[in-house]
Tab-separated table of C-alpha atoms in Angstrom:
chain	number	residue	atom	x	y	z
A	1	MET	CA	-14.754	-7.639	15.284
A	2	ASN	CA	-10.963	-6.414	15.611
A	3	SER	CA	-10.551	-3.043	14.187
A	4	ALA	CA	-6.952	-2.911	14.309
A	5	PHE	CA	-4.777	-2.189	11.271
A	6	ASP	CA	-2.581	-4.867	9.849
A	7	VAL	CA	-0.063	-1.988	8.951
A	8	ILE	CA	0.357	1.576	9.920
A	9	ALA	CA	3.222	3.674	8.713
A	10	ILE	CA	3.968	6.983	9.452
A	11	GLY	CA	6.305	9.615	7.155
A	12	ARG	CA	6.340	11.238	3.953
A	13	VAL	CA	3.472	11.778	1.502
A	14	GLY	CA	3.681	14.360	-1.711
A	15	ILE	CA	3.321	14.399	-5.422
A	16	ASP	CA	5.669	12.590	-7.742
A	17	LEU	CA	5.730	14.247	-10.994
A	18	TYR	CA	7.197	11.982	-13.600
A	19	PRO	CA	8.136	13.003	-16.948
A	20	LEU	CA	6.273	10.982	-19.700
A	21	GLN	CA	9.782	11.110	-21.679
A	22	ASP	CA	12.466	8.649	-20.517
A	23	ASN	CA	16.341	9.514	-20.706
A	24	VAL	CA	15.625	13.439	-20.866
A	25	THR	CA	16.853	15.766	-18.257
A	26	LEU	CA	14.025	17.912	-16.664
A	27	ASP	CA	15.174	21.048	-18.635
A	28	HIS	CA	14.010	19.356	-21.934
A	29	VAL	CA	11.077	17.290	-20.755
A	30	THR	CA	7.946	18.526	-22.198
A	31	SER	CA	4.999	16.746	-20.100
A	32	PHE	CA	4.631	15.283	-16.826
A	33	GLU	CA	2.187	12.857	-14.944
A	34	LYS	CA	0.967	13.516	-11.319
A	35	PHE	CA	0.966	10.502	-8.984
A	36	ILE	CA	0.787	10.168	-4.937
A	37	GLY	CA	4.239	9.645	-3.541
A	38	GLY	CA	6.502	9.396	-0.503
A	39	SER	CA	8.011	6.431	0.734
A	40	ALA	CA	6.023	5.603	3.839
A	41	THR	CA	2.781	6.278	1.501
A	42	ASN	CA	3.787	3.849	-0.992
A	43	LEU	CA	4.432	1.117	1.361
A	44	ALA	CA	0.958	1.459	2.944
A	45	ILE	CA	-0.339	1.541	-0.685
A	46	ALA	CA	2.269	-1.748	-1.396
A	47	ALA	CA	0.775	-3.331	1.454
A	48	ALA	CA	-2.982	-2.541	0.795
A	49	ARG	CA	-2.265	-4.073	-2.694
A	50	HIS	CA	-1.727	-7.678	-0.755
A	51	GLY	CA	-5.024	-7.068	0.939
A	52	LEU	CA	-3.505	-5.848	4.233
A	53	LYS	CA	-5.724	-3.128	6.184
A	54	SER	CA	-3.042	-0.170	5.845
A	55	ALA	CA	-3.144	3.441	7.212
A	56	ILE	CA	-0.811	6.295	7.030
A	57	ILE	CA	0.127	8.773	9.473
A	58	THR	CA	1.102	12.126	7.671
A	59	ARG	CA	-0.080	15.738	6.978
A	60	THR	CA	-0.465	17.308	3.553
A	61	GLY	CA	-0.865	21.228	2.653
A	62	SER	CA	-4.512	22.696	2.573
A	63	ASP	CA	-4.376	22.583	-1.218
A	64	PRO	CA	-5.359	21.036	-4.331
A	65	PHE	CA	-2.703	18.656	-3.861
A	66	GLY	CA	-3.462	17.827	-0.282
A	67	ARG	CA	-7.384	16.952	-1.357
A	68	PHE	CA	-5.714	14.602	-4.291
A	69	ILE	CA	-4.131	12.727	-1.845
A	70	MET	CA	-6.717	11.958	0.663
A	71	ASP	CA	-8.626	11.065	-2.831
A	72	GLU	CA	-5.879	8.736	-3.977
A	73	LEU	CA	-5.275	7.015	-0.770
A	74	SER	CA	-9.373	6.265	-0.495
A	75	ARG	CA	-8.954	4.914	-4.113
A	76	LEU	CA	-5.898	2.759	-3.507
A	77	GLY	CA	-7.266	1.220	-0.491
A	78	VAL	CA	-5.269	3.128	2.400
A	79	SER	CA	-7.274	4.555	5.292
A	80	ASN	CA	-6.658	8.407	5.439
A	81	GLN	CA	-8.023	8.732	8.791
A	82	PHE	CA	-4.720	9.621	10.294
A	83	VAL	CA	-3.843	12.498	7.807
A	84	SER	CA	-4.387	16.188	8.708
A	85	THR	CA	-3.690	19.295	6.864
A	86	VAL	CA	-1.246	22.204	7.820
A	87	PRO	CA	-2.752	25.325	6.332
A	88	ILE	CA	0.636	27.497	6.051
A	89	LEU	CA	2.242	24.971	4.136
A	90	HIS	CA	2.245	23.476	0.728
A	91	THR	CA	1.848	19.952	-0.225
A	92	PRO	CA	5.343	18.938	-1.146
A	93	ILE	CA	6.682	18.061	-4.718
A	94	VAL	CA	8.986	15.731	-6.421
A	95	PHE	CA	10.286	15.831	-9.681
A	96	ALA	CA	12.003	12.819	-11.136
A	97	GLU	CA	14.216	12.033	-13.942
A	98	ILE	CA	13.924	8.605	-15.843
A	99	PHE	CA	17.125	7.106	-17.204
A	100	PRO	CA	16.545	3.202	-17.307
A	101	PRO	CA	17.943	0.915	-15.769
A	102	ASP	CA	19.809	2.628	-12.525
A	103	ASN	CA	19.570	6.170	-12.805
A	104	PHE	CA	16.860	8.310	-11.381
A	105	PRO	CA	17.737	11.560	-9.950
A	106	LEU	CA	14.936	13.203	-7.506
A	107	TYR	CA	14.165	17.015	-7.066
A	108	TYR	CA	12.772	17.708	-3.736
A	109	TYR	CA	10.201	20.764	-3.574
A	110	ARG	CA	9.848	20.680	0.382
A	111	ASP	CA	10.629	24.202	1.222
A	112	PRO	CA	10.132	26.248	3.808
A	113	LYS	CA	8.789	22.776	5.293
A	114	ALA	CA	6.813	19.834	4.516
A	115	PRO	CA	3.958	19.088	6.308
A	116	ASP	CA	4.741	15.667	7.067
A	117	LEU	CA	7.162	17.034	9.236
A	118	MET	CA	4.701	18.656	11.180
A	119	ILE	CA	3.336	15.493	12.878
A	120	GLU	CA	2.565	16.285	16.354
A	121	SER	CA	2.689	13.860	19.299
A	122	HIS	CA	-0.848	15.099	20.550
A	123	GLU	CA	-2.550	14.126	17.247
A	124	LEU	CA	-1.050	10.514	17.492
A	125	ASP	CA	-3.742	7.723	17.727
A	126	LEU	CA	-1.542	5.921	20.427
A	127	PRO	CA	-4.168	2.981	20.905
A	128	ALA	CA	-4.335	2.519	16.955
A	129	ILE	CA	-0.207	2.473	16.839
A	130	LYS	CA	-0.016	0.185	19.727
A	131	GLN	CA	-2.589	-2.482	18.587
A	132	THR	CA	-1.663	-2.666	14.687
A	133	LYS	CA	0.171	-5.453	13.798
A	134	ILE	CA	2.969	-3.769	11.783
A	135	TYR	CA	4.282	-0.192	12.574
A	136	TRP	CA	6.490	1.052	9.881
A	137	SER	CA	8.660	4.219	10.281
A	138	THR	CA	11.280	5.807	8.109
A	139	LEU	CA	14.180	7.971	9.135
A	140	THR	CA	13.538	10.931	7.242
A	141	GLY	CA	10.779	11.627	10.177
A	142	LEU	CA	13.785	12.168	12.557
A	143	SER	CA	15.057	15.007	10.855
A	144	GLU	CA	13.222	17.816	11.990
A	145	GLU	CA	10.892	18.651	15.000
A	146	PRO	CA	7.806	18.272	15.637
A	147	SER	CA	7.988	14.519	13.644
A	148	ARG	CA	10.869	13.875	15.781
A	149	SER	CA	9.385	13.968	18.682
A	150	ALA	CA	6.124	12.065	17.695
A	151	HIS	CA	7.989	9.327	16.159
A	152	PHE	CA	9.686	8.516	19.587
A	153	THR	CA	6.316	9.312	21.400
A	154	ALA	CA	4.731	6.361	19.184
A	155	TRP	CA	7.826	3.994	19.573
A	156	ASP	CA	7.269	4.510	23.380
A	157	ALA	CA	3.706	3.379	22.892
A	158	ARG	CA	4.563	0.162	21.060
A	159	ASN	CA	7.417	-0.896	23.560
A	160	ARG	CA	9.544	-2.392	20.929
A	161	SER	CA	7.167	-4.986	20.479
A	162	ALA	CA	6.957	-7.437	17.150
A	163	HIS	CA	7.077	-6.127	13.495
A	164	THR	CA	8.190	-2.255	14.734
A	165	ILE	CA	9.953	-1.583	11.729
A	166	LEU	CA	12.568	1.062	10.814
A	167	ASP	CA	13.273	1.632	7.335
A	168	LEU	CA	16.585	3.687	6.949
A	169	ASP	CA	15.429	5.738	3.870
A	170	TYR	CA	18.432	7.872	4.179
A	171	ARG	CA	17.810	10.864	1.850
A	172	PRO	CA	20.616	13.361	2.657
A	173	THR	CA	19.164	16.415	0.795
A	174	LEU	CA	16.495	16.215	3.327
A	175	TRP	CA	18.864	16.754	6.613
A	176	SER	CA	20.543	19.836	7.950
A	177	PRO	CA	23.763	19.782	8.682
A	178	THR	CA	23.111	20.374	12.248
A	179	ASN	CA	21.112	17.213	12.751
A	180	SER	CA	23.323	14.175	12.302
A	181	PRO	CA	21.378	10.954	10.983
A	182	ILE	CA	24.000	8.715	12.934
A	183	VAL	CA	22.591	10.223	16.228
A	184	GLN	CA	19.236	9.902	15.500
A	185	ILE	CA	19.672	6.143	14.228
A	186	ALA	CA	21.185	5.570	17.442
A	187	LYS	CA	18.498	6.472	19.590
A	188	ALA	CA	15.779	4.831	17.279
A	189	LEU	CA	17.377	1.419	17.247
A	190	LYS	CA	16.604	1.153	20.696
A	191	HIS	CA	13.026	1.431	20.030
A	192	VAL	CA	12.468	-0.976	16.877
A	193	SER	CA	12.543	-4.806	16.250
A	194	ILE	CA	13.133	-4.780	12.582
A	195	VAL	CA	15.469	-2.661	10.534
A	196	ILE	CA	15.516	-2.448	6.398
A	197	GLY	CA	18.081	-0.486	4.482
A	198	ASN	CA	20.321	-0.545	1.669
A	199	GLN	CA	23.970	-1.118	2.134
A	200	GLU	CA	25.010	2.676	2.532
A	201	GLU	CA	22.187	2.999	4.928
A	202	CYS	CA	23.205	0.231	6.767
A	203	GLU	CA	26.823	1.114	7.146
A	204	ILE	CA	25.603	4.697	8.164
A	205	ALA	CA	23.567	2.666	11.214
A	206	THR	CA	26.507	0.495	12.143
A	207	GLY	CA	29.725	1.791	10.867
A	208	GLU	CA	30.285	-1.594	8.886
A	209	ASN	CA	30.562	-1.670	5.103
A	210	ASP	CA	30.440	-5.353	4.857
A	211	PRO	CA	26.700	-6.386	4.577
A	212	ASP	CA	27.091	-9.365	7.020
A	213	ARG	CA	28.634	-7.331	9.565
A	214	ALA	CA	26.312	-4.493	9.692
A	215	ALA	CA	23.461	-7.600	9.779
A	216	ASP	CA	25.166	-8.732	12.968
A	217	ALA	CA	25.898	-5.254	14.346
A	218	LEU	CA	22.080	-4.733	14.354
A	219	LEU	CA	21.347	-8.016	15.646
A	220	ASP	CA	23.760	-6.872	18.645
A	221	LYS	CA	21.586	-3.986	19.229
A	222	GLY	CA	18.618	-6.169	19.873
A	223	ILE	CA	17.021	-6.136	16.560
A	224	GLU	CA	15.215	-9.063	15.429
A	225	ILE	CA	15.404	-9.068	11.946
A	226	ALA	CA	18.134	-6.999	9.539
A	227	VAL	CA	17.362	-6.762	5.969
A	228	VAL	CA	20.281	-5.428	3.866
A	229	LYS	CA	19.635	-4.557	0.453
A	230	MET	CA	22.460	-4.907	-2.020
A	231	GLY	CA	21.340	-3.962	-5.278
A	232	ALA	CA	22.799	-6.010	-8.198
A	233	GLN	CA	24.084	-8.066	-5.179
A	234	GLY	CA	20.775	-9.026	-4.213
A	235	VAL	CA	19.422	-8.636	-0.956
A	236	LEU	CA	20.786	-10.249	2.860
A	237	ALA	CA	18.351	-10.937	5.525
A	238	LYS	CA	19.309	-12.384	8.926
A	239	SER	CA	17.513	-13.072	12.283
A	240	ARG	CA	19.338	-15.028	15.167
A	241	SER	CA	18.028	-18.189	13.606
A	242	GLU	CA	17.752	-17.430	10.082
A	243	THR	CA	20.342	-16.350	7.461
A	244	VAL	CA	19.112	-15.361	3.796
A	245	ARG	CA	20.710	-14.522	0.672
A	246	LYS	CA	18.597	-13.865	-2.690
A	247	LEU	CA	19.976	-12.506	-6.009
A	248	PRO	CA	17.708	-9.862	-7.349
A	249	HIS	CA	15.203	-11.286	-9.764
A	250	ARG	CA	16.097	-10.205	-12.897
A	251	ILE	CA	13.726	-8.253	-14.996
A	252	GLU	CA	13.585	-5.213	-17.569
A	253	VAL	CA	13.824	-2.302	-15.384
A	254	LEU	CA	11.815	0.836	-16.057
A	255	ASN	CA	11.731	2.872	-13.191
A	256	GLY	CA	13.266	1.826	-10.159
A	257	LEU	CA	12.199	4.322	-7.594
A	258	GLY	CA	9.264	2.374	-5.941
A	259	ALA	CA	11.160	-1.097	-5.954
A	260	GLY	CA	12.092	-0.893	-2.519
A	261	ASP	CA	8.611	0.130	-1.201
A	262	SER	CA	7.158	-2.480	-3.116
A	263	PHE	CA	9.721	-4.764	-1.271
A	264	GLY	CA	8.476	-3.638	2.147
A	265	GLY	CA	4.899	-4.157	1.175
A	266	GLY	CA	5.591	-7.668	0.251
A	267	PHE	CA	7.947	-8.210	3.338
A	268	CYS	CA	4.918	-7.191	5.513
A	269	TYR	CA	2.803	-9.355	3.845
A	270	GLY	CA	5.211	-12.384	4.329
A	271	LEU	CA	5.590	-11.520	8.027
A	272	LEU	CA	1.747	-11.603	8.446
A	273	GLN	CA	1.383	-14.862	6.874
A	274	LYS	CA	4.229	-16.162	9.107
A	275	TRP	CA	6.418	-17.441	6.560
A	276	ASP	CA	9.806	-18.283	7.032
A	277	LEU	CA	12.503	-15.355	6.415
A	278	GLU	CA	13.315	-17.384	3.216
A	279	LYS	CA	9.825	-17.383	1.887
A	280	THR	CA	9.283	-13.649	2.888
A	281	ILE	CA	12.596	-12.239	1.573
A	282	ALA	CA	11.615	-14.422	-2.002
A	283	PHE	CA	8.009	-12.854	-2.204
A	284	ALA	CA	9.302	-9.324	-1.271
A	285	ASN	CA	12.191	-9.619	-3.768
A	286	VAL	CA	9.985	-10.370	-6.566
A	287	ALA	CA	7.591	-7.680	-5.377
A	288	GLY	CA	10.253	-4.997	-5.675
A	289	ALA	CA	11.446	-6.477	-9.205
A	290	ILE	CA	7.569	-6.141	-10.576
A	291	ASN	CA	7.264	-2.609	-9.663
A	292	ALA	CA	10.653	-1.797	-11.165
A	293	SER	CA	9.488	-2.981	-14.289
A	294	ARG	CA	6.814	-0.673	-14.482
A	295	HIS	CA	6.820	3.178	-15.301
A	296	GLU	CA	4.937	4.480	-12.431
A	297	CYS	CA	5.552	3.811	-8.516
A	298	ALA	CA	2.759	4.000	-5.948
A	299	THR	CA	0.043	2.926	-8.245
A	300	ALA	CA	2.224	0.119	-10.175
A	301	MET	CA	2.284	-1.892	-6.947
A	302	PRO	CA	1.806	-5.627	-7.531
A	303	THR	CA	-1.006	-7.686	-6.310
A	304	THR	CA	-0.147	-10.981	-4.442
A	305	GLN	CA	-1.533	-12.904	-7.313
A	306	GLU	CA	1.095	-11.199	-9.746
A	307	VAL	CA	4.061	-11.897	-7.448
A	308	LEU	CA	2.979	-15.831	-6.868
A	309	ALA	CA	2.503	-16.165	-10.643
A	310	ILE	CA	6.134	-15.197	-11.008
A	311	ILE	CA	7.133	-17.349	-8.320
A	312	ASN	CA	5.407	-20.159	-9.549
A	313	GLU	CA	6.929	-19.675	-13.021
A	314	LEU	CA	10.310	-19.508	-11.391
A	315	HIS	CA	9.633	-22.931	-9.830
A	316	GLU	CA	8.452	-25.087	-12.813
């Protein structure tokens, strides 16, 4: 029996505290609900909702929130075997404000340092990373040591194999002025085969503000598939043989914070189904839209059946 994972993600985990009142600033919010969060973690959960065998490599504090994360991962179908604790640090918390349809400010509490930036090379299960069908990293993991070195150790084990994905996921507040994301992206692009980012992130990666030119620049650097998410203009995906443009699936947005990770989970599913790029992006697009139509994030990732039901409606 093959014990390899379908998807292993590495990166952020934490607690999302979402207000139970929309269109209210945090100073006037009266109640919150607690959820598991963090982009890489959300991605692993989104993939699991499509029946993929998923795991997350990350670290938490040795505290009640860390224990909650371990339990939630198991409940949501994601292996927590690569999750460890950092006793001297607290599990990070993120507060959100919800102003639909397109304003969702985030307030990160990750000081003095988030445990997920304490991932160390010697802790990595390199055989599992090498064998997984999809290996998903995010840019934040390159913002500090020892996480940065661990990411490159893992990429060395992958040897730029197929489906080694970098989600650009640039969060300016999580980078110090002395560490340039541009420098780290340039190094990372030599190790990955697929890049996903929004238009601003792809411009940071390539210096090109036009989506087509940015995608072409990524392909010129040896990337096999470049995906540029363009907000209201939809998404552009390019490989050497295919170019796909998709408008957004129109839906009432309640909370857009998890849409990109839900898109990523759908993208992973399409890759492993060996669909062409057109079908993969169409599926991922709808998956992202469904998540944005729900108030929650990680716990609102759609199932394959929910995505296909909408796609089938569109084709009727």
